[in-house]
Structure formats: C-alpha cells, structure tokens
PDB file of C-alpha atoms in Angstrom:
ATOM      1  CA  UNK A   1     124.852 198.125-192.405  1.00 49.00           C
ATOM      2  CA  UNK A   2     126.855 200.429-190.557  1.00 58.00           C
ATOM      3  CA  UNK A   3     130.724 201.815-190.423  1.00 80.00           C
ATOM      4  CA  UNK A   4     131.638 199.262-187.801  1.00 90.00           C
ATOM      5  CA  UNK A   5     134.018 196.053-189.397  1.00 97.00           C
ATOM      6  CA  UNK A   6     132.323 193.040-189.278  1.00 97.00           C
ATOM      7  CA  UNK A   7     133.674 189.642-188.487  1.00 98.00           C
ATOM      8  CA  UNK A   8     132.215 186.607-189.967  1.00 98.00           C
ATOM      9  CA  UNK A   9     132.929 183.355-188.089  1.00 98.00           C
ATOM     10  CA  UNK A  10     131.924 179.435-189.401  1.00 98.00           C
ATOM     11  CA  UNK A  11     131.710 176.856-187.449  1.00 97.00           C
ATOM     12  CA  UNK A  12     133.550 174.412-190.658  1.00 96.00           C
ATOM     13  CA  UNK A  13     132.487 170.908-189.578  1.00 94.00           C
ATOM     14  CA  UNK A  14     129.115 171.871-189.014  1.00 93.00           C
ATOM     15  CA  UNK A  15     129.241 173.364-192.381  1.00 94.00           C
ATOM     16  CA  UNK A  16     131.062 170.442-193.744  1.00 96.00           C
ATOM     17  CA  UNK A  17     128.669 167.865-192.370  1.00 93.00           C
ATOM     18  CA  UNK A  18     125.465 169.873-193.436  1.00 93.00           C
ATOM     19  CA  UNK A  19     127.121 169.926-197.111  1.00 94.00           C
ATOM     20  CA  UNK A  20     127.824 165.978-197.095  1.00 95.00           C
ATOM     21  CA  UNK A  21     124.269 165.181-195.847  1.00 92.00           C
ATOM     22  CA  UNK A  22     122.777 167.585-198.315  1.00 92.00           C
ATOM     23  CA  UNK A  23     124.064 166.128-201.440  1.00 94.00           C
ATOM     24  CA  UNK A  24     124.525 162.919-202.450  1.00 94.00           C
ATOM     25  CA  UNK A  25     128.034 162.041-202.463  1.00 94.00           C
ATOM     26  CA  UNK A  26     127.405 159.870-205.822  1.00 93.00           C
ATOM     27  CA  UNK A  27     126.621 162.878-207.398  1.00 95.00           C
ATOM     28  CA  UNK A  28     129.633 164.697-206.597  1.00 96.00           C
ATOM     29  CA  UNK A  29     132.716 162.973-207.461  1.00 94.00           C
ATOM     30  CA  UNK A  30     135.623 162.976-209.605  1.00 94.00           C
ATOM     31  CA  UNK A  31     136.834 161.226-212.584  1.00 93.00           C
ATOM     32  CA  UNK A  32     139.922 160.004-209.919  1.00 94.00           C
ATOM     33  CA  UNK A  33     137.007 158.649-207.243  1.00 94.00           C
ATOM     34  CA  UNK A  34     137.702 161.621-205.287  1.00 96.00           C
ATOM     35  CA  UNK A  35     134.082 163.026-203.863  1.00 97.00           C
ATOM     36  CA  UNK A  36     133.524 166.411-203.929  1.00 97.00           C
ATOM     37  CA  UNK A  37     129.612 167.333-202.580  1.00 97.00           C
ATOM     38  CA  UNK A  38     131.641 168.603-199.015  1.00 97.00           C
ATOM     39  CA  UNK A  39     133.799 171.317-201.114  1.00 97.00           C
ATOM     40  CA  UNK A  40     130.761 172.347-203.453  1.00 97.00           C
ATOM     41  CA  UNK A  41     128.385 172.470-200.697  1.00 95.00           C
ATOM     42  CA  UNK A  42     130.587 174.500-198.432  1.00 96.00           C
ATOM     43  CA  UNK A  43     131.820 176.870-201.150  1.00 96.00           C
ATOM     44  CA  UNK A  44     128.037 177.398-201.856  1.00 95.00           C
ATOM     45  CA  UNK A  45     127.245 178.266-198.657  1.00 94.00           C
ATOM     46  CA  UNK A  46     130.044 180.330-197.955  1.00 95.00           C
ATOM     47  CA  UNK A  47     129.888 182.264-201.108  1.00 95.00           C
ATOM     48  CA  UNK A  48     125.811 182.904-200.288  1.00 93.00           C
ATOM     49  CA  UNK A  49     126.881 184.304-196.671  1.00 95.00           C
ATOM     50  CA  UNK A  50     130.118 186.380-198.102  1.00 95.00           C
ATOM     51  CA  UNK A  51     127.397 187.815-200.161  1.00 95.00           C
ATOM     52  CA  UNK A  52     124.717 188.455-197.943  1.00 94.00           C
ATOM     53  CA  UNK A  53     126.343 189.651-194.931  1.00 95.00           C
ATOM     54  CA  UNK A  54     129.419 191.069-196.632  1.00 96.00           C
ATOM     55  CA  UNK A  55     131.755 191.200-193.709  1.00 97.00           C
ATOM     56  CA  UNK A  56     135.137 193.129-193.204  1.00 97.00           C
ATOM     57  CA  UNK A  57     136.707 189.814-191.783  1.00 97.00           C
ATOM     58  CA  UNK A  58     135.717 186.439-191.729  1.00 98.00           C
ATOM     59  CA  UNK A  59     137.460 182.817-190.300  1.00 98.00           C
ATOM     60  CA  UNK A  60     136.652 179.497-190.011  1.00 98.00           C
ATOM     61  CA  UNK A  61     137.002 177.513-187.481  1.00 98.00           C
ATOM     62  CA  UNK A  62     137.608 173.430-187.138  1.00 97.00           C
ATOM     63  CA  UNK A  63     138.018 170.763-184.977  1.00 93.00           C
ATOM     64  CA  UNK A  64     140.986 169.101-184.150  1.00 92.00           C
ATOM     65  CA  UNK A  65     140.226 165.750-182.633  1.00 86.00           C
ATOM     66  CA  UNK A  66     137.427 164.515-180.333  1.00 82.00           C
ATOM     67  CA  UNK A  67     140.023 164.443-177.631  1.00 85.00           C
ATOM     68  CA  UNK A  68     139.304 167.990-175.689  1.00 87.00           C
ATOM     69  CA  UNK A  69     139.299 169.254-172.146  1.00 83.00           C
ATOM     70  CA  UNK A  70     135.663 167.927-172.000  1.00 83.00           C
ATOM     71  CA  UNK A  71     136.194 164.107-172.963  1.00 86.00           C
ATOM     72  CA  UNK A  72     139.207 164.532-170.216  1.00 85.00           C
ATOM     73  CA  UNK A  73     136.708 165.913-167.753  1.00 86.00           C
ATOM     74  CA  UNK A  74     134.098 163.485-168.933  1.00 78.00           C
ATOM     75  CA  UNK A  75     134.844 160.473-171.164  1.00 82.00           C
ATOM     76  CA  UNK A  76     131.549 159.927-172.343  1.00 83.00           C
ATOM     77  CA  UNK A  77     130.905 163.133-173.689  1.00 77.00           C
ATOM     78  CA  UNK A  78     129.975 162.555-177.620  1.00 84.00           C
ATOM     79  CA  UNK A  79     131.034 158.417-177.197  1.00 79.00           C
ATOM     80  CA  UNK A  80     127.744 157.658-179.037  1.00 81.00           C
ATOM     81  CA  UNK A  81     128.447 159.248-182.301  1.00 82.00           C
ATOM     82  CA  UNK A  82     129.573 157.220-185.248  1.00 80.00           C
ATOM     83  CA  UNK A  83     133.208 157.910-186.789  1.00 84.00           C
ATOM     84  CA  UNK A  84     132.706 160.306-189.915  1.00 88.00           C
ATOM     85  CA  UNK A  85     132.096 158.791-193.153  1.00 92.00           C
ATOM     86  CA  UNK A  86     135.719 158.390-195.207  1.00 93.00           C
ATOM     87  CA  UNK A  87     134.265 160.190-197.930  1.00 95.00           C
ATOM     88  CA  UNK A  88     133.864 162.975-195.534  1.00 95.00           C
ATOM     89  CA  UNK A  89     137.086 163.077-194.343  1.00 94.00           C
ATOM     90  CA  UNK A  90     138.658 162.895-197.431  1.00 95.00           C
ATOM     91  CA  UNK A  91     137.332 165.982-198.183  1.00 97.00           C
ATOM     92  CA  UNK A  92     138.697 168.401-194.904  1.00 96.00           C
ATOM     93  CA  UNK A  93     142.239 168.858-196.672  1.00 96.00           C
ATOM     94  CA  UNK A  94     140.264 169.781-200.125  1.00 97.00           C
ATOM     95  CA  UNK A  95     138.524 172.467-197.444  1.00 97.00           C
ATOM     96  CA  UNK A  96     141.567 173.736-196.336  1.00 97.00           C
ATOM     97  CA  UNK A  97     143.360 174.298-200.025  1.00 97.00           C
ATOM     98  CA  UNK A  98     139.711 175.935-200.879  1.00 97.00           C
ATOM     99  CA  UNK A  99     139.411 178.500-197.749  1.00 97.00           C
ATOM    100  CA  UNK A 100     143.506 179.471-198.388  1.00 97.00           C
ATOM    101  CA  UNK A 101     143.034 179.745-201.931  1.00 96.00           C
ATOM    102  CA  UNK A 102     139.744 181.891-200.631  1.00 95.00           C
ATOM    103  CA  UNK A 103     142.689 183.547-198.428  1.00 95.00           C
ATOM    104  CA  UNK A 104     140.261 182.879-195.498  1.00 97.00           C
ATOM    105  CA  UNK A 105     142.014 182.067-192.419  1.00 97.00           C
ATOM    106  CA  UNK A 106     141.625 178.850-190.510  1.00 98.00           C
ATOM    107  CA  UNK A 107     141.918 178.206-186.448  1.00 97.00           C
ATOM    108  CA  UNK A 108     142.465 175.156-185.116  1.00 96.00           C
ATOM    109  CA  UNK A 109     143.422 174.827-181.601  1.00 95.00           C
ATOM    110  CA  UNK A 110     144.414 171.301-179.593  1.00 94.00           C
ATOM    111  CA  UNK A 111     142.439 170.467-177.058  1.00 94.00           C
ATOM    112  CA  UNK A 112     139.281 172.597-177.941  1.00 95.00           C
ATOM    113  CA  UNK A 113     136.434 172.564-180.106  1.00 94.00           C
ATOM    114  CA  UNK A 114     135.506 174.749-183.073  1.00 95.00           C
ATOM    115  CA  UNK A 115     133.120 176.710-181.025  1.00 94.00           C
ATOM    116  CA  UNK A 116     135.877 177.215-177.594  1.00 96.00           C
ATOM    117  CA  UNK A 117     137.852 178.986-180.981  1.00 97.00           C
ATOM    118  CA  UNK A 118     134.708 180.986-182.746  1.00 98.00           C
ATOM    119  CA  UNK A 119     133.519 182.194-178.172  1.00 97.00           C
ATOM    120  CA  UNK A 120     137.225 183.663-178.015  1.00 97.00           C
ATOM    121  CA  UNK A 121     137.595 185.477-181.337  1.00 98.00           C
ATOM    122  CA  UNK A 122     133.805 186.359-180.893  1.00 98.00           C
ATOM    123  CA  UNK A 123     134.330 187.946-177.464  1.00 97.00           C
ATOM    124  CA  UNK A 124     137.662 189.625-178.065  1.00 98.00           C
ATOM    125  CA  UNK A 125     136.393 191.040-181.275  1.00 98.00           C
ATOM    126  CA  UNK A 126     133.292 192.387-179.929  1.00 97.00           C
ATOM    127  CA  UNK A 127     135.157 193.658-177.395  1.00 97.00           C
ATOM    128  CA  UNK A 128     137.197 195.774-179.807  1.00 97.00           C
ATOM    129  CA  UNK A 129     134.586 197.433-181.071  1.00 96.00           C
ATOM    130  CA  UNK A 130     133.632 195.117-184.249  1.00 98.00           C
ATOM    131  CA  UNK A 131     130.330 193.349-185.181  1.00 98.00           C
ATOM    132  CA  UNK A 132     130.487 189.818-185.242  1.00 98.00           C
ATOM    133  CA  UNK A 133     128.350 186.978-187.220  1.00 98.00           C
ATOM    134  CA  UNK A 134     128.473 183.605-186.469  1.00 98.00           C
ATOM    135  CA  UNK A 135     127.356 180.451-188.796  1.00 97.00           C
ATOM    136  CA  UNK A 136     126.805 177.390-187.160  1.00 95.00           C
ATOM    137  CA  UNK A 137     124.316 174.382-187.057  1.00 91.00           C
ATOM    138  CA  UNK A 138     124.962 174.558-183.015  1.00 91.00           C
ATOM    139  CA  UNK A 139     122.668 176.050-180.807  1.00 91.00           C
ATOM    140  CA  UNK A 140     124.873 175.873-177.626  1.00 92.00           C
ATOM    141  CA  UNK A 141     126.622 178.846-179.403  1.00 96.00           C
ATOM    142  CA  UNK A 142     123.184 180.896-178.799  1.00 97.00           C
ATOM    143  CA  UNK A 143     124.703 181.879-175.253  1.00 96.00           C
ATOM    144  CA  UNK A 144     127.083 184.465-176.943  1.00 97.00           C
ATOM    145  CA  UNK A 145     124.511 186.072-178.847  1.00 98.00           C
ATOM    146  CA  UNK A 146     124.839 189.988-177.533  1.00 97.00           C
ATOM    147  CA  UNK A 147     124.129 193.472-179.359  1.00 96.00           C
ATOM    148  CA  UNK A 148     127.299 192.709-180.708  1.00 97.00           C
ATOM    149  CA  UNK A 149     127.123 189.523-181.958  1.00 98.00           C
ATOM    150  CA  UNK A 150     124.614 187.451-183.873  1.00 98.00           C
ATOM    151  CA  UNK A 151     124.333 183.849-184.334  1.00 98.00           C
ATOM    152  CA  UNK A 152     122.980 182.046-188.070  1.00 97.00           C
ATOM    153  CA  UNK A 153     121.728 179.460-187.245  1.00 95.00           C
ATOM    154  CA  UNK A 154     121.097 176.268-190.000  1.00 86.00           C
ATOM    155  CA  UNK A 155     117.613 175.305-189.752  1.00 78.00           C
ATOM    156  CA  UNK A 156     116.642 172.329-191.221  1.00 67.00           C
ATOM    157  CA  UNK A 157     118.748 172.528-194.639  1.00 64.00           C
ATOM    158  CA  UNK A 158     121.522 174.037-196.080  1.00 60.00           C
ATOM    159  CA  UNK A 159     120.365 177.150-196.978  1.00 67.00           C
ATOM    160  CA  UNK A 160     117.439 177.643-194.269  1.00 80.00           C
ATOM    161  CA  UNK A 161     119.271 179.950-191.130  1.00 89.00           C
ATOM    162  CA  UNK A 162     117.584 181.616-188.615  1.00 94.00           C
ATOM    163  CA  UNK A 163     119.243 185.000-187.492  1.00 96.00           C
ATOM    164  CA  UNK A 164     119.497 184.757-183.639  1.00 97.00           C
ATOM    165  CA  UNK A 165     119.669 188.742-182.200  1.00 98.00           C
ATOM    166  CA  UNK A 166     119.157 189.019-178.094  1.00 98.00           C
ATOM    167  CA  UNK A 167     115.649 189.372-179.198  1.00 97.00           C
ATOM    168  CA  UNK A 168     115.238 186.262-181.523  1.00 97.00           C
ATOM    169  CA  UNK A 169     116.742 183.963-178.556  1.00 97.00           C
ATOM    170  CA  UNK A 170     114.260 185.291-175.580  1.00 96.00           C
ATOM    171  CA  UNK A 171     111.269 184.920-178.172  1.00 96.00           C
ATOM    172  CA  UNK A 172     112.354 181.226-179.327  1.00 94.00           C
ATOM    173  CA  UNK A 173     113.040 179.963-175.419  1.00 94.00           C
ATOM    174  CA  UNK A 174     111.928 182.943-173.604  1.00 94.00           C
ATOM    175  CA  UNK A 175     115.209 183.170-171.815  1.00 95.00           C
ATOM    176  CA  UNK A 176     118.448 185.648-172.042  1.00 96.00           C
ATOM    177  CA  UNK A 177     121.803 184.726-174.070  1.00 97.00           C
ATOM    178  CA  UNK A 178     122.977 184.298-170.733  1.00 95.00           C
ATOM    179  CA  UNK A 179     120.591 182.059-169.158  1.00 95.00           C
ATOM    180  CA  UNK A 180     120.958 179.639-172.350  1.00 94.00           C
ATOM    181  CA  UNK A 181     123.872 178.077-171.022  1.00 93.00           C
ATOM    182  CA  UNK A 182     121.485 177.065-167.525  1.00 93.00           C
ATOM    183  CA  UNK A 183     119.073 176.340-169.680  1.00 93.00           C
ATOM    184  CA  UNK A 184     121.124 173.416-171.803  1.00 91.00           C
ATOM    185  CA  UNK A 185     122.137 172.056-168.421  1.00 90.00           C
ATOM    186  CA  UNK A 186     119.241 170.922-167.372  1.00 91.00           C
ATOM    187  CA  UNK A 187     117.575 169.928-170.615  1.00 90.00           C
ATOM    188  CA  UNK A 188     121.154 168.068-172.062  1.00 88.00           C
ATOM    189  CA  UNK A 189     122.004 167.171-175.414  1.00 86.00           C
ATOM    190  CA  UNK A 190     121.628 163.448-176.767  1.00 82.00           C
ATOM    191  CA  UNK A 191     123.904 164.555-179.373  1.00 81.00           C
ATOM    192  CA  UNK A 192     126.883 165.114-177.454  1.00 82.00           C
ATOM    193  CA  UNK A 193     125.105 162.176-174.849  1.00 82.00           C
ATOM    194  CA  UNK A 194     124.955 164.824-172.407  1.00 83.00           C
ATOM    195  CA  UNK A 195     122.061 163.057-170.221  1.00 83.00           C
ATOM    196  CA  UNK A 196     118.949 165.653-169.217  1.00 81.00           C
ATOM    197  CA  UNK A 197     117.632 166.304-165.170  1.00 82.00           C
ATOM    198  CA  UNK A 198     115.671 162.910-165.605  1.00 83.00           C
ATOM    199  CA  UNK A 199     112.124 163.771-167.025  1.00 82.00           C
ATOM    200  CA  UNK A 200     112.715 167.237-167.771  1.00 83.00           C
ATOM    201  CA  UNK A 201     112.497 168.764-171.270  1.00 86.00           C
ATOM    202  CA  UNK A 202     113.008 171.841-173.268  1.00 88.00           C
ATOM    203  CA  UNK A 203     109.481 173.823-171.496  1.00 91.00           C
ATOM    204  CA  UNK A 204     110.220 172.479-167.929  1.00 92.00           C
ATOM    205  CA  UNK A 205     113.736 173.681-168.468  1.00 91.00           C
ATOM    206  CA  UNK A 206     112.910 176.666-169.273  1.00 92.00           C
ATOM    207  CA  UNK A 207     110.410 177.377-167.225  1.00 92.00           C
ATOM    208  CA  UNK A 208     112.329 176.495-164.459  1.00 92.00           C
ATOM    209  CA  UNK A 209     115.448 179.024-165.367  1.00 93.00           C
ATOM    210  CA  UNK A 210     112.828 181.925-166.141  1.00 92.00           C
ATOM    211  CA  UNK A 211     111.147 181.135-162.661  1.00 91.00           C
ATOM    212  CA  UNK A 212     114.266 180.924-160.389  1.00 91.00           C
ATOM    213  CA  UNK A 213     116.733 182.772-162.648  1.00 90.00           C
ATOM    214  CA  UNK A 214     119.470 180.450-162.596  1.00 90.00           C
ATOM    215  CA  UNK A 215     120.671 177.111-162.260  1.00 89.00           C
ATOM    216  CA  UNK A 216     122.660 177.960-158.972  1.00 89.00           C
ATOM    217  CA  UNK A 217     119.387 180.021-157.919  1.00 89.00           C
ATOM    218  CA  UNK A 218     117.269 176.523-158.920  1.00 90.00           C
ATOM    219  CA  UNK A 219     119.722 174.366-156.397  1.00 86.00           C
ATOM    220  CA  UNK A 220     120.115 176.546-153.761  1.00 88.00           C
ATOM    221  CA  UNK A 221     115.953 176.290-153.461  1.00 86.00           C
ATOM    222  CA  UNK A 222     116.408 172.512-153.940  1.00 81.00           C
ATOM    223  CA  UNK A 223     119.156 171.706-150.733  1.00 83.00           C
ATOM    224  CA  UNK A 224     116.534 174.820-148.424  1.00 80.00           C
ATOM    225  CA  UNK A 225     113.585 172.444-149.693  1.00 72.00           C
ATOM    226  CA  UNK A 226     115.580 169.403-148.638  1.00 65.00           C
ATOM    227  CA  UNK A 227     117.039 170.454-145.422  1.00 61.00           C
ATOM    228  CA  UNK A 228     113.207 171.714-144.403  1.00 64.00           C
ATOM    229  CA  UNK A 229     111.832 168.273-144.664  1.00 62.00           C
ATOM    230  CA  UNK A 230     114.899 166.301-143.871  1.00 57.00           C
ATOM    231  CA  UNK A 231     115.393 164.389-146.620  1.00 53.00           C
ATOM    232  CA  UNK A 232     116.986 165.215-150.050  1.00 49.00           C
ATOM    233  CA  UNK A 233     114.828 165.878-153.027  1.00 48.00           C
ATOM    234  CA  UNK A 234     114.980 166.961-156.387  1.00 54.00           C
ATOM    235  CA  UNK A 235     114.538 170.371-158.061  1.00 55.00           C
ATOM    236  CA  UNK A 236     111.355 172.066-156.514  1.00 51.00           C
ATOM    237  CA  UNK A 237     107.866 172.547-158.808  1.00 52.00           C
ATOM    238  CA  UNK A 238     107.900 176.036-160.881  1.00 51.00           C
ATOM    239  CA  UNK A 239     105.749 178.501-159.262  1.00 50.00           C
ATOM    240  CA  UNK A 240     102.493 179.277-161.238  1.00 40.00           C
ATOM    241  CA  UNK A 241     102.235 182.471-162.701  1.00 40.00           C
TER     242      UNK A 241
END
C-alpha cells in the first residue's frame, strides 16, 4: 500500500455475466419469480475486491447498447453473439439500485463500450497522480496496464483473477502493454467475430510483433518484400533467433 488514492474500476457486464454463468439462476430467485444469482454474485465479488484492494475511489462501468462507433465502422463486429438471457437483463436495474445504495458511481456513455469509459477514467486518473485497478474478464484492456495501473483479470471463475503489472503482461505474451493492442490485431477475437491474419495464432502473433516491433513495422516489411519480387504477398516469415 502506499499514500497515493487508489481508483478501482469494474468492467459491470463482465462482472454481471461471470455472476449469471456462475450460479444457477434456479437457485437464486425470489418468492415474486424475480432471479437474483446476477445481484448476489456481483455483490460478492465486489465486496471481496473492496476488501482486498481497499481503494480510495472506485466506479463501475456499463454498456449502453451494442450500437457503438465500432458496429458503425464495422457492422459485423460482435453480430455472432446471442441476445442476453431475460433473466439477465432483468437483473441490470437491480445492479444499479445495489451500486447507488453502495453509493458507487456508475458511467455509462452512448456510443461507447464499458471499457472506451474504464481507458478514459484510467488514463486521466493515472495521469493525476492516482493508482488505478481495473476488474474485468477482458483482456483487450491489458494494453493500459502501466506502473500506474493494473489490470484483474477473471480467470476461469468468479473468484480466480490474475493481477496483470507491466511485468505479468510481457511474461504471459512476452510483449509490452503497448504492443498488446498489435498483438490482438493480428491474432483477432472470435468473440467480438473479429476475424485473425488467416492462419495465424496467439505464438505467430506474437512472435511476429516481438520480431518487427509493430504492426506498422510488420507491413511496411510486407509492401518492401512485395515490391522486391513484384507481386504482393503476405506478412514476411519471423526471423530466427
């Protein structure tokens, strides 16, 4: 611990869905039919991370819609995912009487995603001189990670995180905070059906932004490859080390 304030931001739905998933829903619900396992799970973990971190600050951050800047830019972005569960939904206004009653703030903003909300109040806060936590089952978030700011990740269940420091991130994929977001570019995400560099994975990916330091770096070396043996081409081989 040190004097510094601390701000503790949540990514809610990925809290919210973790809770649902994690307990059964039959198990959890009132004598009206309302279901509860989203509120008890998130007040669980929330309470467990109040404790453990014991922050100055903290917020939570939701969703809006899936209409953002990115489904403008790209309409396909996340069109493969199911709608959420009505028993799920039900349960977001239950969060919201919970977190003021908590008098934890929320941020929504139109437009953007929970984690476009939790990068800006990260980066201004660490910017004013505060520590900052974030809690989120996302690991595109992993590209703020700084001396600053540290990302908890949910591994596997509810109440399994991994604490990602500048450190943790270039031992798990051997690249930079920074790099990360190069990095998820070329490998994609068939969770948000963000198609992959056909037949590239998480090592080649990797590899590839350790090797030539960038993306930009990667397809500048590409179009020199190309234009040398007139013809286009793909990304060159890694070098060997």
């Amino acid at each position: 611990m040190t004097d510094r304030p601390r701000l503790l931001l949540l990514d809610g739905h990925s809290l919210a869905y973790r809770a649902f998933y994690a307990l059964p829903v039959e198990n959890f619900t009132t004598t009206s039919g309302q279901p509860t396992n989203v509120v008890y799970g998130f007040a669980n973990m929330l309470a467990n991370v109040l404790r453990d971190e014991r922050p100055t600050h903290a917020a939570v951050a939701f969703d809006v819609s899936r209409q953002t800047f990115r489904t403008e830019a790209y309409p396909e972005y996340k069109a493969t995912r199911a709608r959420s569960p009505r028993e799920f939904g039900s349960q977001l206004p239950l969060l919201d009487r919970l977190l003021a009653a908590m008098s934890v703030p929320v941020v929504r903003a139109p437009g953007y995603e929970a984690d476009d909300v939790i990068a800006t109040l990260a980066t201004a806060a660490e910017a004013d001189g505060m520590d900052v936590l974030i809690v989120t089952g996302d690991r595109d978030v992993l590209q703020l990670v700084s001396d600053g700011v540290t990302v908890l990740y949910f591994y596997r269940t509810a109440s399994e995180m991994i604490r990602y420091t500048p450190g943790a991130v270039r031992e798990r994929y051997g690249l930079t905070p920074a790099q990360y977001p190069d990095f998820a570019a070329l490998r994609g995400d068939p969770s948000d059906n963000l198609p992959s560099i056909p037949g590239i994975g998480e090592k080649t990916a990797a590899r590839w932004v350790r090797d030539y330091g960038s993306l930009a770096a990667l397809l500048k070396r590409a179009a020199r490859s190309g234009a040398r043996r007139g013809r286009s081409c793909g990304p060159p081989p890694a070098r060997s080390r």
